[in-house]
PDB file of C-alpha atoms and ligand atoms in Angstrom:
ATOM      1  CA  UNK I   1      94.797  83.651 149.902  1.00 36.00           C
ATOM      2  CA  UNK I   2      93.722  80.880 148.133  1.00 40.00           C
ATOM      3  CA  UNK I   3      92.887  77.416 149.618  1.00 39.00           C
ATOM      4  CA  UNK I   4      93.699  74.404 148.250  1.00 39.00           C
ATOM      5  CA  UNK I   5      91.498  71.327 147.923  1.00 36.00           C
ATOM      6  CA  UNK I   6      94.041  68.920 149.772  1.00 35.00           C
ATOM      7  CA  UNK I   7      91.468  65.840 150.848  1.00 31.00           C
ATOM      8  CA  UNK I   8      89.984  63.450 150.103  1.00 33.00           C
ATOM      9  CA  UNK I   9      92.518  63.539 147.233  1.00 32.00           C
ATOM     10  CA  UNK I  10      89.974  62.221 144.511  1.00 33.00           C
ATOM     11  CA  UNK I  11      87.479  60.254 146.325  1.00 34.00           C
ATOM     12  CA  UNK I  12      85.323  60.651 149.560  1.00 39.00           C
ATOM     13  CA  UNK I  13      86.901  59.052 152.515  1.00 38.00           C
ATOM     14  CA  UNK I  14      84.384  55.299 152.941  1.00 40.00           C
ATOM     15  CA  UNK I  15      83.119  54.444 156.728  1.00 40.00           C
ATOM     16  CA  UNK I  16      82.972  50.855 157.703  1.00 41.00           C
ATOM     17  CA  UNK I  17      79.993  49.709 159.606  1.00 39.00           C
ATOM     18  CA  UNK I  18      82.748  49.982 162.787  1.00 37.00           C
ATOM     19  CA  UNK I  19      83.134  53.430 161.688  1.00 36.00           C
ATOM     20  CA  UNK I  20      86.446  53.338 160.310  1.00 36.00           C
ATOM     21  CA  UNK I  21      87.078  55.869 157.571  1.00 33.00           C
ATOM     22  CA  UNK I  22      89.519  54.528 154.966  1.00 32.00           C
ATOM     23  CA  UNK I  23      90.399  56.339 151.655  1.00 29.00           C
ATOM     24  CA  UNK I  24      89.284  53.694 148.836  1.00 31.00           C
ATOM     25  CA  UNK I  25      90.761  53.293 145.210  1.00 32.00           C
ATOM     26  CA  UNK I  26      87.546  53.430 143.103  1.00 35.00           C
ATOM     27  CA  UNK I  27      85.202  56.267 142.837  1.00 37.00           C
ATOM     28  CA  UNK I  28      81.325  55.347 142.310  1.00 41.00           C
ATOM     29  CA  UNK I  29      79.795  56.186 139.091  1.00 47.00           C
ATOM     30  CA  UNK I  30      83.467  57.374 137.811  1.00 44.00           C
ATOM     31  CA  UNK I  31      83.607  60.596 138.927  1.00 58.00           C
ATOM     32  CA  UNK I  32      84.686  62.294 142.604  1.00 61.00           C
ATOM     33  CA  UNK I  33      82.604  64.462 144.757  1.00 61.00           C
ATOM     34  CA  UNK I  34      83.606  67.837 144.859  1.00 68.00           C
ATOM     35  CA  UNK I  35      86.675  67.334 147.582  1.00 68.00           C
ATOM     36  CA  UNK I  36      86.342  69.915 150.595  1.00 69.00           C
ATOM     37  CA  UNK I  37      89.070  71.629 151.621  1.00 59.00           C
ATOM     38  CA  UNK I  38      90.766  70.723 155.089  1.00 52.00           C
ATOM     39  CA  UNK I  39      90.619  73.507 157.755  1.00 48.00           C
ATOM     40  CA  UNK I  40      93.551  75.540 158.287  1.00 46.00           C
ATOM     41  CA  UNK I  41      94.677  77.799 161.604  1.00 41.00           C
ATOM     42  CA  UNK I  42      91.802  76.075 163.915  1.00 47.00           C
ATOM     43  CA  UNK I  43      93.700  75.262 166.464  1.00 42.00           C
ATOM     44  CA  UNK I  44      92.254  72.073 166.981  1.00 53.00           C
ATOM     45  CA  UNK I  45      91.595  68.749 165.048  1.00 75.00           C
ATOM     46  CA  UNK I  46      87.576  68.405 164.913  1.00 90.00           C
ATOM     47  CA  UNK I  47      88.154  65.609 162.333  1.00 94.00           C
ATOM     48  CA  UNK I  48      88.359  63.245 165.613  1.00 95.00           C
ATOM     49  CA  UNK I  49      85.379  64.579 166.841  1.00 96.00           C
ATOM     50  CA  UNK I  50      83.601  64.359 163.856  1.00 97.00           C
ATOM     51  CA  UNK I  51      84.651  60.642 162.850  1.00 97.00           C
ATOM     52  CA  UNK I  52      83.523  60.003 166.836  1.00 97.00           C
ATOM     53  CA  UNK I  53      80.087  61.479 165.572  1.00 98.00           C
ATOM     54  CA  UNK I  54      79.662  59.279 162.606  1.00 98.00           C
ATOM     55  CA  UNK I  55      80.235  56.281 164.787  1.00 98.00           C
ATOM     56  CA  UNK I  56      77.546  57.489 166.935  1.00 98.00           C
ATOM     57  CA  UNK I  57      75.101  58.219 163.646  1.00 98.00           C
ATOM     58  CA  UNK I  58      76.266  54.248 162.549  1.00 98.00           C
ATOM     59  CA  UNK I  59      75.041  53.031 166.180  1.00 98.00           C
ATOM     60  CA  UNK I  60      72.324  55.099 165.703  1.00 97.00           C
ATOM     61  CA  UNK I  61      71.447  52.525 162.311  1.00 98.00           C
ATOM     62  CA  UNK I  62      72.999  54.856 159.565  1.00 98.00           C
ATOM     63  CA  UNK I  63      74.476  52.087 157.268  1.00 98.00           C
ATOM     64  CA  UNK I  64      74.628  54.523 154.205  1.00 98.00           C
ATOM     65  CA  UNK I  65      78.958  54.245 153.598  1.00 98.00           C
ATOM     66  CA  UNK I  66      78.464  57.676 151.127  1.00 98.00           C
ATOM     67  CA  UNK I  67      76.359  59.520 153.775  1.00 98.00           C
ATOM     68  CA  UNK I  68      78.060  58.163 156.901  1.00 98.00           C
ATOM     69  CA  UNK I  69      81.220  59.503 155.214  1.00 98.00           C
ATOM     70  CA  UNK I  70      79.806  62.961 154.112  1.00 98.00           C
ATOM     71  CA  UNK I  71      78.998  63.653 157.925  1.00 98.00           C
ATOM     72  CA  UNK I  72      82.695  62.786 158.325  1.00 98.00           C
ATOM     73  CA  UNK I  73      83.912  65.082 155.962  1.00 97.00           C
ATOM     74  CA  UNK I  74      81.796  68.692 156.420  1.00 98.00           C
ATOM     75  CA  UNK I  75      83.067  70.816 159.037  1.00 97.00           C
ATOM     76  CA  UNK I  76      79.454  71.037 160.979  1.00 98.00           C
ATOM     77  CA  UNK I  77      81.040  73.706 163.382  1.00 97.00           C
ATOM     78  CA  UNK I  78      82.072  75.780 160.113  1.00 96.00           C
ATOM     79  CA  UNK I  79      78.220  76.484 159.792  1.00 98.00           C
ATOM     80  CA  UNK I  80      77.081  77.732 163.494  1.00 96.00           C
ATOM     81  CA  UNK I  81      78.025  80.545 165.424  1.00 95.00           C
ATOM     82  CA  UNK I  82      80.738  80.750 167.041  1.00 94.00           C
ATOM     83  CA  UNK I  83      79.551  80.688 170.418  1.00 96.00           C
ATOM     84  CA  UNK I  84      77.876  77.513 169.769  1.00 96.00           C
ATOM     85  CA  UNK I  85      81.312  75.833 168.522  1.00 95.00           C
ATOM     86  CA  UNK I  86      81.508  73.610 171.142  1.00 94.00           C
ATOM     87  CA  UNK I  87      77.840  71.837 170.692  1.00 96.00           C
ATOM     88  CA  UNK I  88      78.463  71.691 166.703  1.00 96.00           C
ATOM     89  CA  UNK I  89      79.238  67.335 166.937  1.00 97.00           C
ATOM     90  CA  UNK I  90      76.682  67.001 169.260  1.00 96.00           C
ATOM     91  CA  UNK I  91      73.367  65.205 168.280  1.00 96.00           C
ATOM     92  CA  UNK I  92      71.564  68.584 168.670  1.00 97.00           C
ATOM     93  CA  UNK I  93      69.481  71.124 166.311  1.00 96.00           C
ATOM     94  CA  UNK I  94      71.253  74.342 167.069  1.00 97.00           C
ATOM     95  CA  UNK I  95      69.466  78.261 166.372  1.00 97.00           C
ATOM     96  CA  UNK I  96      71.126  79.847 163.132  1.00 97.00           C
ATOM     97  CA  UNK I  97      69.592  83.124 163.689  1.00 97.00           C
ATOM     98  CA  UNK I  98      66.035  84.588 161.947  1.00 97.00           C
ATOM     99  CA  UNK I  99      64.881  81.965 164.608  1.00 96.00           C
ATOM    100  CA  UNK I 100      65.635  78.854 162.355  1.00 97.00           C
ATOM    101  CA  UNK I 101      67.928  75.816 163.257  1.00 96.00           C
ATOM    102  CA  UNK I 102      70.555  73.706 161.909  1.00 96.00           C
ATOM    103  CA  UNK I 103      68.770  70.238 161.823  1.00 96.00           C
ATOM    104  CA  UNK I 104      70.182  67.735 164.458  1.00 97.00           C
ATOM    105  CA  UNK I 105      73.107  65.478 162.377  1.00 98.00           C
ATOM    106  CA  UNK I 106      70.857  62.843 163.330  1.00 98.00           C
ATOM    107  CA  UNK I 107      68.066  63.510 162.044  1.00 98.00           C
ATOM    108  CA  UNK I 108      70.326  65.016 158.314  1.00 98.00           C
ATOM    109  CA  UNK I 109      72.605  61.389 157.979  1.00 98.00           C
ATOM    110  CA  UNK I 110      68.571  59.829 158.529  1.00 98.00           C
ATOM    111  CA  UNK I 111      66.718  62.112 155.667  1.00 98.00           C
ATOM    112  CA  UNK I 112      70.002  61.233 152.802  1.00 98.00           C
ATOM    113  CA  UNK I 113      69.956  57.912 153.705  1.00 98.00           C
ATOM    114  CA  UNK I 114      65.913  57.428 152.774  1.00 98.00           C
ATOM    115  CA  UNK I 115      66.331  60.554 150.245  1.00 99.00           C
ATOM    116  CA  UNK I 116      69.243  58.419 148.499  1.00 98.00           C
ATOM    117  CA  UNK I 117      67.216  54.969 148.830  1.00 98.00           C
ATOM    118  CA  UNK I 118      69.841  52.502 148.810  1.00 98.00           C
ATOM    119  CA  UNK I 119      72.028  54.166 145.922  1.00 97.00           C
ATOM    120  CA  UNK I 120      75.511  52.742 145.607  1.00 95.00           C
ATOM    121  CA  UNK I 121      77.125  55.552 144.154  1.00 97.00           C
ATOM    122  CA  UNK I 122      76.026  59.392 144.126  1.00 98.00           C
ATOM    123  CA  UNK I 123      72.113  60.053 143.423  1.00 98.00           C
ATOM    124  CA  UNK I 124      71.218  62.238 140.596  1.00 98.00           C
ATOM    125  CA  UNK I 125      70.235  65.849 141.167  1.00 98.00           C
ATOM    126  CA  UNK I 126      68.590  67.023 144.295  1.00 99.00           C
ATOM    127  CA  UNK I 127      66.678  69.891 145.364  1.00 99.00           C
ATOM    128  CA  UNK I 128      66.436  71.221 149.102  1.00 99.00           C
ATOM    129  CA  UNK I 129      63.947  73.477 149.975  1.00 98.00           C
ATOM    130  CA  UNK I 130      65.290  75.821 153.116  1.00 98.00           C
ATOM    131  CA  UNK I 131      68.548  76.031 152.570  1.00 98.00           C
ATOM    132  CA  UNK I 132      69.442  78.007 156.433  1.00 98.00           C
ATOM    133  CA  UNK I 133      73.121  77.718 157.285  1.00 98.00           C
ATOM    134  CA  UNK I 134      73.838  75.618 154.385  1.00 98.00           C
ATOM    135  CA  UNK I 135      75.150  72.905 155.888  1.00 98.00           C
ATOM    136  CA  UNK I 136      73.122  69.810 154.711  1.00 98.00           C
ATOM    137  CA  UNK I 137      73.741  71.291 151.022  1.00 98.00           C
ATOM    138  CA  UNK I 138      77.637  70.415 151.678  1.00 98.00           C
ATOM    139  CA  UNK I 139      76.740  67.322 152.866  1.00 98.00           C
ATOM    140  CA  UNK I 140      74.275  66.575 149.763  1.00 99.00           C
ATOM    141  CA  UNK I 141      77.121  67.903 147.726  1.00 98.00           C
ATOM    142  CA  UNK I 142      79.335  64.892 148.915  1.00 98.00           C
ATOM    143  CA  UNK I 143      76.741  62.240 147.946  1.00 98.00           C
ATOM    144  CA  UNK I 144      74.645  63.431 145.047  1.00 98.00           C
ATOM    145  CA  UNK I 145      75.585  65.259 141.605  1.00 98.00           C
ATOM    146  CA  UNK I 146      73.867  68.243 142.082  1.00 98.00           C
ATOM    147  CA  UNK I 147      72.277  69.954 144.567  1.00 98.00           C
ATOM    148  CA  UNK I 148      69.532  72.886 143.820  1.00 98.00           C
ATOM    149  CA  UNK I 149      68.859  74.484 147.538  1.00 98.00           C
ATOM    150  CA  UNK I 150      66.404  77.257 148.220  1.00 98.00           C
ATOM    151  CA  UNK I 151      65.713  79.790 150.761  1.00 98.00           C
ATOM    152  CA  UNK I 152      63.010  82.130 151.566  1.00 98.00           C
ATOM    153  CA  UNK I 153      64.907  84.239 154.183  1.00 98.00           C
ATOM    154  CA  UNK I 154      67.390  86.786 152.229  1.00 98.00           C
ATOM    155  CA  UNK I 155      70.031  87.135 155.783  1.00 98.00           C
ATOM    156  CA  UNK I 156      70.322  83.166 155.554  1.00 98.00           C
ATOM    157  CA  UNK I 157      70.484  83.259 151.688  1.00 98.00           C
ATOM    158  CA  UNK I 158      73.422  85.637 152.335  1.00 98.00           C
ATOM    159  CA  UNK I 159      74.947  83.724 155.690  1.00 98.00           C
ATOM    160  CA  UNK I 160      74.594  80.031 153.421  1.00 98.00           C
ATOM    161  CA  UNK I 161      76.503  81.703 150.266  1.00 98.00           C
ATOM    162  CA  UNK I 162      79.247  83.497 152.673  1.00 98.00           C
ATOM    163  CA  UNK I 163      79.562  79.934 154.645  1.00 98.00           C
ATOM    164  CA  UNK I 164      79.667  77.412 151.592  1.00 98.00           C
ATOM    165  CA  UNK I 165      82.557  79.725 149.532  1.00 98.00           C
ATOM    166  CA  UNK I 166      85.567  78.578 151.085  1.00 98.00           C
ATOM    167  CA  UNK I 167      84.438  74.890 150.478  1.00 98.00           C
ATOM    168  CA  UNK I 168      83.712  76.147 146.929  1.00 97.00           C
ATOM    169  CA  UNK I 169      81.568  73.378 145.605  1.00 98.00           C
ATOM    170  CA  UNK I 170      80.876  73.380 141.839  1.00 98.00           C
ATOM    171  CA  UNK I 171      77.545  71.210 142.168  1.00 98.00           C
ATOM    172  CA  UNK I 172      75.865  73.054 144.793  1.00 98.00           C
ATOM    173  CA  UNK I 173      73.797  75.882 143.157  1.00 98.00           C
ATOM    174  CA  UNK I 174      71.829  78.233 146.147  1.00 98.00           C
ATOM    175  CA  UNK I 175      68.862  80.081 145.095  1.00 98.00           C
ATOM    176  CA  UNK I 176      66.676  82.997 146.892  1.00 98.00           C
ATOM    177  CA  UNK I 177      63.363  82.383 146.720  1.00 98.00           C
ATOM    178  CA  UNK I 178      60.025  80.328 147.913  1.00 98.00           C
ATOM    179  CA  UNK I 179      60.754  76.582 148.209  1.00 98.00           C
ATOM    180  CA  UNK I 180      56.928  75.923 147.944  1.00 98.00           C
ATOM    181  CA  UNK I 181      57.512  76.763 144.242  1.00 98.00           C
ATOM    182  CA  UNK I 182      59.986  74.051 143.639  1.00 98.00           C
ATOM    183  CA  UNK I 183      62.699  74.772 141.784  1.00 98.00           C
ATOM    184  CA  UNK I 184      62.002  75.175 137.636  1.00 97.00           C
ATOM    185  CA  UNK I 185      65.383  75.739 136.806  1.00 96.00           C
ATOM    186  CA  UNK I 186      67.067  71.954 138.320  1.00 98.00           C
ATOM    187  CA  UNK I 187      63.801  69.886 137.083  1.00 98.00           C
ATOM    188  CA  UNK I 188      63.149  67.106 136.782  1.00 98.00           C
ATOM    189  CA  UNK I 189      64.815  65.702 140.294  1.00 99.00           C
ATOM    190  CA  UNK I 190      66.065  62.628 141.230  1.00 98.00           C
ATOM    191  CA  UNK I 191      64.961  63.695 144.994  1.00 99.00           C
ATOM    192  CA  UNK I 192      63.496  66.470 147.103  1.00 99.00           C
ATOM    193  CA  UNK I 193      64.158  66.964 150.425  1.00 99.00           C
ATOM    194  CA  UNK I 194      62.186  69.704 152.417  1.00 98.00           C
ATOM    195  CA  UNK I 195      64.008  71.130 155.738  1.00 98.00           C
ATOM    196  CA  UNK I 196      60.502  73.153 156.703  1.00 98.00           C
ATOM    197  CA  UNK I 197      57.055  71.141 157.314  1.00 98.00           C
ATOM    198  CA  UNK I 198      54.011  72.143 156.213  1.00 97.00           C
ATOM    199  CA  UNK I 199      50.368  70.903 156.568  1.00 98.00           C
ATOM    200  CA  UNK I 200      50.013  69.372 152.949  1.00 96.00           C
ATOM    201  CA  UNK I 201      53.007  68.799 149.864  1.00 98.00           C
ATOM    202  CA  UNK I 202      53.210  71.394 147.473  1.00 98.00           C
ATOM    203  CA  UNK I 203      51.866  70.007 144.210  1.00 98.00           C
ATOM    204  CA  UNK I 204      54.852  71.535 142.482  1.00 98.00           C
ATOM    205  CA  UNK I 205      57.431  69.299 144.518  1.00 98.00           C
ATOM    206  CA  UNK I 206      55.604  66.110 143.048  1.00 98.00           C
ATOM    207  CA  UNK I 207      55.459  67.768 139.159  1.00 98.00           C
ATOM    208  CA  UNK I 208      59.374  68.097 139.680  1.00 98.00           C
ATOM    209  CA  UNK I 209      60.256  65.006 140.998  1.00 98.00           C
ATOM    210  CA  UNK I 210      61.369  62.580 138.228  1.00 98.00           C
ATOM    211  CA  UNK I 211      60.046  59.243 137.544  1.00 98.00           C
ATOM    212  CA  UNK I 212      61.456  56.464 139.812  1.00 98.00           C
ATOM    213  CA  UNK I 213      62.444  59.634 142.486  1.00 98.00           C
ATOM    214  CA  UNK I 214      61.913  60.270 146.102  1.00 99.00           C
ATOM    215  CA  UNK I 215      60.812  63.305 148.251  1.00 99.00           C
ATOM    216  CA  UNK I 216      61.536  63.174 151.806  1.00 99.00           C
ATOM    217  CA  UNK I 217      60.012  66.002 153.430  1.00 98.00           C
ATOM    218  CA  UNK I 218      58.350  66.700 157.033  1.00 98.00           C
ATOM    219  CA  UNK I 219      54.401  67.129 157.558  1.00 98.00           C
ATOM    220  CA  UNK I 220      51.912  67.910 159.838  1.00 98.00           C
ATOM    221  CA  UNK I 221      50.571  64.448 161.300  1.00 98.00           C
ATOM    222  CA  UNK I 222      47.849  63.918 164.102  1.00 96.00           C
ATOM    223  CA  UNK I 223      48.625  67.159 165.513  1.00 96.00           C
ATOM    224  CA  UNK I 224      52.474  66.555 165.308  1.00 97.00           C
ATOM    225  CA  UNK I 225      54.675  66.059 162.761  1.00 98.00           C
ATOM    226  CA  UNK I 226      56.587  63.187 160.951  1.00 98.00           C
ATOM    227  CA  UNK I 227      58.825  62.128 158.312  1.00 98.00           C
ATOM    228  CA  UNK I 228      56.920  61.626 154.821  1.00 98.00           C
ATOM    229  CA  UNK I 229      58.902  60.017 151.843  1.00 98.00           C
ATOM    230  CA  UNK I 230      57.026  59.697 148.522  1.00 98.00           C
ATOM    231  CA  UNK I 231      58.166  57.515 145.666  1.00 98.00           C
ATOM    232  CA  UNK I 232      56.953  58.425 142.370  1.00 98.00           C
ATOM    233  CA  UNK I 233      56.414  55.227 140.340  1.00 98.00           C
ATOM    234  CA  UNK I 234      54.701  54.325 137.036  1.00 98.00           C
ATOM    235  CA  UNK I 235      52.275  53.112 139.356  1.00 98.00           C
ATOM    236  CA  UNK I 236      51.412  56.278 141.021  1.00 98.00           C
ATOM    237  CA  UNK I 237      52.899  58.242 143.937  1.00 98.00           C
ATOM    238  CA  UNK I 238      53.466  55.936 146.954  1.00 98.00           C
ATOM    239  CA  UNK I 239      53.247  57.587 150.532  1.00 98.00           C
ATOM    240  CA  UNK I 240      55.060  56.317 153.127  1.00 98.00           C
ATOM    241  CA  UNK I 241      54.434  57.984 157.270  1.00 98.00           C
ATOM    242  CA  UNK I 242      57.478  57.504 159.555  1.00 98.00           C
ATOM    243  CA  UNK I 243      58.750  59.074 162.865  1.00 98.00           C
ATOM    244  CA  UNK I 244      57.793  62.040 164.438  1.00 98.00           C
ATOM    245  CA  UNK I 245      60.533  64.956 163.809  1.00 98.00           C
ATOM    246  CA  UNK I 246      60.218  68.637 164.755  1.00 97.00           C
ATOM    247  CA  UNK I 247      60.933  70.829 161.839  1.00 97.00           C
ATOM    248  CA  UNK I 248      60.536  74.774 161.473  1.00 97.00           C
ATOM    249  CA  UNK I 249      57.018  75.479 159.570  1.00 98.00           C
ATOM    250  CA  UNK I 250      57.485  75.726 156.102  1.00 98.00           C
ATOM    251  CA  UNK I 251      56.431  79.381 154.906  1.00 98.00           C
ATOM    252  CA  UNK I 252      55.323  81.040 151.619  1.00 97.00           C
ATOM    253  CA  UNK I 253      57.011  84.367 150.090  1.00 98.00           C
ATOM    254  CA  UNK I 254      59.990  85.229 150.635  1.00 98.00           C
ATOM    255  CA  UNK I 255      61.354  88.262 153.367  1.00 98.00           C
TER     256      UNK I 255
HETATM  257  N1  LIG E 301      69.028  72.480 155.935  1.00 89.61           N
HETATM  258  C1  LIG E 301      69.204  73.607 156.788  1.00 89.61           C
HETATM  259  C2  LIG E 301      68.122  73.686 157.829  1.00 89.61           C
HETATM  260  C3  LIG E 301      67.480  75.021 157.828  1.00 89.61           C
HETATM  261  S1  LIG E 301      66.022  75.212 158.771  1.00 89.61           S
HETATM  262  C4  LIG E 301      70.604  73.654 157.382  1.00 89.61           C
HETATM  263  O1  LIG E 301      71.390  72.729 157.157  1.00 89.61           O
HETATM  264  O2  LIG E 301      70.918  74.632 158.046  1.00 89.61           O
HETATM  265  C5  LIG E 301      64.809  75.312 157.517  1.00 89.61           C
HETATM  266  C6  LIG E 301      64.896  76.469 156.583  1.00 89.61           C
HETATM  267  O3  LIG E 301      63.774  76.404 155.698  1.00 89.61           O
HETATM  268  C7  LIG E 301      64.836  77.857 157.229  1.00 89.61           C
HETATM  269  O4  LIG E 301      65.996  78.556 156.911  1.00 89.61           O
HETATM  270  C8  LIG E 301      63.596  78.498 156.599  1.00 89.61           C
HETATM  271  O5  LIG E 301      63.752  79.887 156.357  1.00 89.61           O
HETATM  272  C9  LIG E 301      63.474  77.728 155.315  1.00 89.61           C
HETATM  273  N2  LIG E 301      62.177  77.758 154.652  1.00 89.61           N
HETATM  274  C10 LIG E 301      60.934  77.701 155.215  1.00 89.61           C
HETATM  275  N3  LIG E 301      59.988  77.778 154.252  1.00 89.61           N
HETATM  276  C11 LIG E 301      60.650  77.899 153.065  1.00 89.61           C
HETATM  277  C12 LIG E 301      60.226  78.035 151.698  1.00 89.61           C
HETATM  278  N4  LIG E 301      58.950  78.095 151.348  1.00 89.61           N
HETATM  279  N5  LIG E 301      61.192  78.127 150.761  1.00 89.61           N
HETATM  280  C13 LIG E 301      62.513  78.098 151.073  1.00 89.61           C
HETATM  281  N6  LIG E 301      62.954  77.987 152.330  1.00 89.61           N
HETATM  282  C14 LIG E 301      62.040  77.881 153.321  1.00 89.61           C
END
């Protein structure tokens, strides 16, 4: 049977800084995100319980309205297994087998709002190296053009591509390979966001980013790790070192 995109109608829905979600009349840049389609035969509303999410993410300092009201709009719990339903709004990173994780929606709503810098409307093209569930690639779909997403691990290649068709979104393109690589085929990119840390950035991440784009990618720190965001400028490549996260290591190959 097919599904019907039924809403948002045109336009993502916007979240105040309260948290409210309304349905505006204008569209940024002209054009609509790809609209996800509501859920059907659940058996329960989890729109409540995500919008009750987003007003945590807001308290949490999210002011992004576009990312604030992605996070509204994917189904998180779509994405993790079953068993683990329950936990799917909760500020938690949860295991989505091959012993990765889902990152915390936290720690997602704070990566796209530094990825997308401020942007009023959607940013230009993305590309997300470690792909997993696929569940930040919906979101990214709901606040940027395009998104280019890449995996290493074939079963969560497979599990991503089975649990992004129903939402069937045109501008999210998943590819099976190593991230490390970057991504030829999307260059140049308006932003790179890594879901894996590694000790250093692979040079080939910087060669695709575009002029005036921004990486925001985890690295090994002082024997930790911590957010990195890189701005490429006329000027150079500007570094900037923020929190500590805890990211899966980013690998090489592919298996
Ligand atoms: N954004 C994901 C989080 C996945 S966890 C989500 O929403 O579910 C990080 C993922 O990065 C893992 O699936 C891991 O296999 C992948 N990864 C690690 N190194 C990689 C590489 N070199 N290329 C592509 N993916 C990689």
């Amino acid at each position: 049977m097919r599904e019907r995109p039924s809403f948002p109608a045109r336009m993502p829905p916007q979240v105040s800084s309260t948290g409210r979600v309304t349905v505006t009349s204008h569209t940024p840049h002209g054009a609509a995100p790809p609209a996800i389609p509501t859920p059907h035969g659940l058996g329960l509303d989890s729109s409540a319980v995500r919008q009750q999410m987003v007003r945590k993410l807001a308290l949490q300092g999210v002011t992004d309205s576009l990312v604030l009201a992605a996070m509204g709009t994917v189904e998180r719990h779509r994405f993790v297994d079953s068993a683990l339903v329950n936990q799917a709004y909760e500020d938690t990173s949860l295991p989505i087998g091959l012993g990765q994780t889902i990152s915390k929606p936290g720690v997602v709503s704070r990566m796209l709002e530094l990825l997308r810098n401020g942007t009023s409307g959607r940013m230009g093209r993305v590309l997300e190296v470690g792909t997993g569930c696929g569940y930040q690639a919906a979101v990214l779909s709901q606040v940027t053009t395009e998104v280019y997403s890449m995996e290493r691990l074939r079963g969560l290649y497979d599990k991503a591509r089975e649990n992004l068709r129903p939402l069937r979104l045109p501008n999210v393109h998943l590819l099976f390979g190593d991230g490390t690589q970057g991504c030829a085929q999307g260059a140049p990119y308006a932003g790179i966001i890594a879901a894996a840390g590694g000790d250093t950035l692979p040079q080939a991440w910087l060669d695709q980013l575009a002029m005036g784009g921004r990486l925001v990618a985890p690295v090994s720190h002082a024997g930790g790790q911590v957010l990195l965001v890189v701005d490429k400028t006329p000027q150079g490549l500007q570094h900037c070192l923020l929190e500590p996260v805890q990211f899966v290591p980013l690998k090489s190959g592919v298996a």
